Amino acid sequence: MQRFEPTPEQLAVIEHRGSHALVFAGPGTGKTETLARRFAALVVDEGVDPGDILVLTFSRRSAQQMLERIVLRLRERTGEELAVSELFVRTFHSFCARLLDGDGPRFRERNLLTPIKERLLWKRIAGRVPLRSFDPEVRESPAFAADALNLIAQLKGQGLTPSDVESAARRDGRMTDIAALYRELDAERTRLGLSDFRDLVKDALDALELPDSPASSWLRARAGFRHILVDEFQDSDALQLRLLEILVGPTRDQRSPVPEICFVGDFNQSIYRFRGATPSNIETVRTTFACDELKLSLNRRSAQAILDVANATPGLKPESLTRAEDESRPGSVALFRAPMPDDEITLVCDEIERRIRAGTPPNEIAVLLRVSEPYQSLIVGQLDARGIPVAARPSAGFLEDPVIAAVLGAIRLTDDLDDFDRWTRLLTNPLIGFRAVTVRFAFDAARRAHVENAFVALRANPPTGRVSFEEFLRHWRAVEAAARDKDADAASLVATIAREFDLLWPVRESAAAPPGWDARSSPSRLGSLVDAARDMQAMAFALRDGRIPPAQFADGIDEIAGLLSDPTETPPADSGGVRVMSIHAAKGLEFDEVIVPQAVDGVLPQRARGHALLSDASLRALHAKAPSFVASPDEAYQEECSLWYVALTRARTRVTVTAAEADADDIELPLSPFARGIVEGALKERATTSHADRGFGEPAAPLGEEVQARRPVTHVLGRLSPTGVGTFLTCPRRFFYKEVLRLEADSDEEGTLLGRLLHRALAAFHEEHRTFGPLDDLEAHRRRWRDTLYELSDSSASAVAAEMGLAADSGFMRYQRALARQYFDDYVGLLARESQEAPFTVLSCEQRLETVIDGVSIAGRADRIDRLADGTLAIRDYKSGRLYGRLANAVRESLTELDGGGQVAGNAPEGLNLQLLLYIPGAQELYGAPVTQVEFIYFRGKADGEGLLTDNVRIVETPEGSDPNGFLTRADVDRVQRELAAGVAAACADGRLTAFATALDPGTCRFCGYVQTCPGPRTVAS
Ligand code: SF4
C-alpha cells in the first residue's frame, strides 16, 4: 500500500474533535485513507474503544475497502492485530439489520427480499390488484415490473407510504394504481416476513421510535456510539439522514455532541439520484447540525490539465473542487470528432490499441459511457476482434454462457429424453465437448433407421469428445437420478449437473478454455444460477406452490436472467483487460487513461425525459410531500454535470473525449456543451501550469501523430459486395451514398431486424438440421423442426434486440417474434415439401465467397449452400421483404437493353438481384461441383397474406422448359459477370466516375433510405 504523509488538510480532519464535522472531499483527495487514520487516531490518541466508533458506507465494496484500511492503520499504530468482529464498519443496511437484532441472536438468517424474490412476488400481486389505468398487457410486461418496482423503491427511500401516494394521487388513475400495487406488495412482503434493504432502514427507524424495542434496548445498553464516520454522504437518502438524526439525538446542534459525526461527501460527485440518493442532505446537515466545515482539496490522482477541464464543468460547488498535488505532472485532454458513430467506435478502439502499444497496461484504460448500449457491445466487439483483452462483463450474455447453457440444457433434457436437437446442443456444448460431426452422424443414422430413442441412437454410434460416451452416460445417469428425486430442488440439481459434468474444468485447465468461457464471469454465473434456484424455490414454498419441478425452473429462468446481475456492476478488481462500462459503475475507480465517447448534446448531458409511469403533475404532487423525490429538471441537469465530472476525474494522466458529427440518419449531432472548451483534434498537453490558468479553450499546438486526420472521401474501391453491385445497377447515386460515403440510410428498422433475426435463427437451425430427404415420420420431423425454430427464433430475437439497443419485451419485439414464428411455420412446410420432392443436404450457412473480377474482389456471404441429390449445388438466399420481380426475367431484360446499346445502371429492372449469380464461381471452386440452382426465398411473398414464395432459377446449358422465369443459361450468367459486374468493378477500381447518376425510374426510389439526401431521380446524369 502506498505510504505518504497526511497533508495539512487531511491532518485537520484526522485531528478534529469537539463538534460534528462536514468534510468536503473532492476526487483523489484520499478520503478513505483520511477516515482510516482518523479512526486509528481516535483509538490510539484518545483511548476510544474501537467498538464505540461506527463507520457507515453505501456499498459492500466500500465497507470492505474501509475495513481493510482501518485494520492496517490500527496495526501500524498499535502493533497489534484487532479482531474485525469488534469493529462496526458497515453499510447502512447491514448496520440496520444489526440494530434490529438487538440482543437477540446475532447474524441470524434474515429473510431478504432479493430482486428475484421481489419479481416473483410482483408477478403474484400484479395479476390480482385491480388497476384502472394500465391495461393487462402492460401490467404483465417485465418493463412495467422493473419501472414500478424501481418507483416503489424510491418512494420507500423517501419515507413515503402507500397512503402518502394515495393521498397525493387525487384523481390521477396511474398514481392510484401505483399506490394500490405498493400497498399490496408491502402487505404480502410483511405477511411472508420478507424485507428488502430499504425496509431494513425503515424498520430500524420504526424500532428506534419505540423505547422498548430490541434495537432501542441494545443501543441504550451500549450507550450508543462515541463517533460516527459517514463516507460518501452525498449518496444518502432521506431515511438514512433520519437514522443519523436519531442516533445523535438532541446533541445535533450543540457543541461537544455525542456521538460526534464526521460527514464526508462531495456534492459534485452525486450521480445516484435514480437510486433515491438525496445530495441536498449535505445542505440539510450544513444548516441543521452544528458542524465545523473542513475540506480536502489536494488531488493526488489527476494531472492538473485534466482538473482544468473537469473543474470548468457548469454548476459545480466550489467547496469540493480540487487541484493537483504536483502541478508539473504532465497530463492531457483531447477531443476527436468522427463522421459517424461507426467511425467513432473505430476511433476509440484505435486509440486504445495505440495506448497499449505505447505501454499502457489494458487494465489501466477505461471507456466510460453515459448510455451503455449499443456502444458497449460495439466497442467490446471490435476490441475482441482485434485481440485486445476486455475486463469481464458479468451482466453480458448470461444465458449464452456455456456453463449456463449446459446446465439448463441438461435440465430440459431430463423432461424429454428423446429430443435429438436438445441432445445435440448439450453434447456439443463446448464444456461437454463432443464433436458436432460425430453427434450429427449418430442422430442422422438413427433417423434413417427410424430409431427414436436417443440413447439407442448414441450407443449405436457413440460420439467422440473430451470423455468417452460411456463415461458421459455414467454421469448422465446420476443427473437423471437427481432429477427424479422428489425431494430434490432445482438448486441441488444445478449443483449435481455442474459436478457430474465437471463444468468448471477450465478453471483447472485455463490454457485449454473453450470458446465462450469467461474465467472471471462463468463460475460466478453458475453461483448466481444456484442462488436464483434457491430464491425461486423459497418463494414457491412461501406462496404454498410447493416444489418447483426442475423443468419449470429452467423455463422460468429466461424471464429473470436480467436480474441475476447488475448492469452497473463494476468488473472484478483483478480483471485484466480494458474496462468498457458505464460512468456510474466507474465511481470510486481510477485509471491512467480514460476515454469518454458520445460527447454530444442529448447523450451527455442526456435530454430530460418524462417519467416512465407518472405524469409531471403526479411528480409535482409527490414532490410536495417529499422535496427530494425525483429530480427537478435543474437537479437532473446538475446530475449530468456530475457524471461528466466523475468521468473525467477517474483519469490520472490522459482523457480522450470523442463525438460523432452525425448520427446514423445523417442528422448533425451538436457537440456536448461540456466538451466545447476542448480543442478539437489536438491534445492539450501541459508540463507546467497554475491552477488559475484554465486556458484549455485556447488553441494548442497540434501534436503530429496525435492528431487524427478526417478520412478523405474516395470512390476508388478495391472491394465490392455482390449487393453493392446490385445497388449500383439499381441506382449509382444510392451506391455512392452507401458504399463510398458510407452514409447510414433511413433505416427500415423492422425489415433490418426481421432479416437479422431470420438469418441468425436459420443459420443455427441448419447447423443441426442438414439432411432433408424422404421421411416416413414426416409429421414428427415437422413438429421437431418447428419447435427448434421457435426456440431459435426467440433467442435470436433477444440477441438482435440487444444488438440494436431495443427492449426485448417491447410490443414491437413481441410482434417481430410472432411474425418470425409465422414465417418459420411456412419454412417448415417448404422443408417438408422439398424433403419429399427435391432432397438436399446443407453444406454451409453464411459461407463467405469471393470472386475477383477485373482486379476488384467481389466478396460476400451466401445464406445457404446445399448439395442436391444429383451432387450439384444450389445457392439460396433468404429475403425478409417482398418479391417485386423475377431474377431470370430481370437478367434477360438487362441483357437485351445492353444489346440494344442502352444502359442498365440506374435503369435496372426490378428483381435484378445479382448476388447469387456472382457467388457461383466461388461456390463451385469451394465444393468442386457445378451450381445448377439459385433460389431466393421470400418470406413475405408478393402480396399481403400470401406467405412464403420462392424464386427458383435453374442454371442450364441450353434453354429448357416452358417457364422462362425458371432458368438462365450459363451464357447468361457469364454475361452478368463479364458485362454487368465487371462494368461496376471497373468504374470502382479506376475511380473514373465523378458523378453518380440518379435512377431513371421514380419507382426505384420507393424504398430508398436516401430520399432526404438525394436530389431526386433523373436529376444527375452519368
Ligand atoms: S432517392 Fe432514388 S435516385 Fe436518389 S439515391 Fe435513392 S434510388 Fe437513387
CSV table of C-alpha atoms and ligand atoms in Angstrom, one decimal, residues 730-735 737 997-1019, ligand 1:
chain,number,residue,atom,x,y,z
A,730,THR,CA,-30.4,-0.1,-59.4
A,731,CYS,CA,-29.1,3.5,-58.8
A,732,PRO,CA,-25.4,4.6,-58.9
A,733,ARG,CA,-26.3,7.5,-56.6
A,734,ARG,CA,-27.6,5.2,-54.0
A,735,PHE,CA,-24.4,3.2,-54.3
A,737,TYR,CA,-24.2,7.3,-50.6
A,997,ALA,CA,-26.2,9.1,-61.8
A,998,THR,CA,-29.6,9.1,-60.1
A,999,ALA,CA,-32.2,6.4,-61.0
A,1000,LEU,CA,-34.3,7.0,-64.1
A,1001,ASP,CA,-37.5,5.4,-62.8
A,1002,PRO,CA,-39.0,7.2,-59.8
A,1003,GLY,CA,-40.4,3.8,-58.7
A,1004,THR,CA,-36.8,2.8,-57.9
A,1005,CYS,CA,-36.9,5.4,-55.1
A,1006,ARG,CA,-39.8,3.7,-53.3
A,1007,PHE,CA,-37.8,2.0,-50.7
A,1008,CYS,CA,-34.6,4.1,-50.8
A,1009,GLY,CA,-33.2,5.2,-47.5
A,1010,TYR,CA,-31.5,8.3,-49.0
A,1011,VAL,CA,-34.6,10.2,-50.2
A,1012,GLN,CA,-33.9,13.0,-47.8
A,1013,THR,CA,-30.3,13.4,-49.1
A,1014,CYS,CA,-30.7,12.8,-52.8
A,1015,PRO,CA,-31.6,15.5,-55.3
A,1016,GLY,CA,-34.1,13.0,-56.8
A,1017,PRO,CA,-34.5,10.6,-59.7
A,1018,ARG,CA,-33.3,11.8,-63.2
A,1019,THR,CA,-31.5,14.8,-61.7
B,1,SF4,S1,-33.8,8.6,-54.0
B,1,SF4,FE1,-33.9,7.5,-55.9
B,1,SF4,S2,-32.4,8.5,-57.2
B,1,SF4,FE2,-31.9,9.1,-55.2
B,1,SF4,S3,-30.4,7.6,-54.4
B,1,SF4,FE3,-32.4,6.8,-53.9
B,1,SF4,S4,-33.0,5.5,-55.5
B,1,SF4,FE4,-31.3,6.8,-56.2
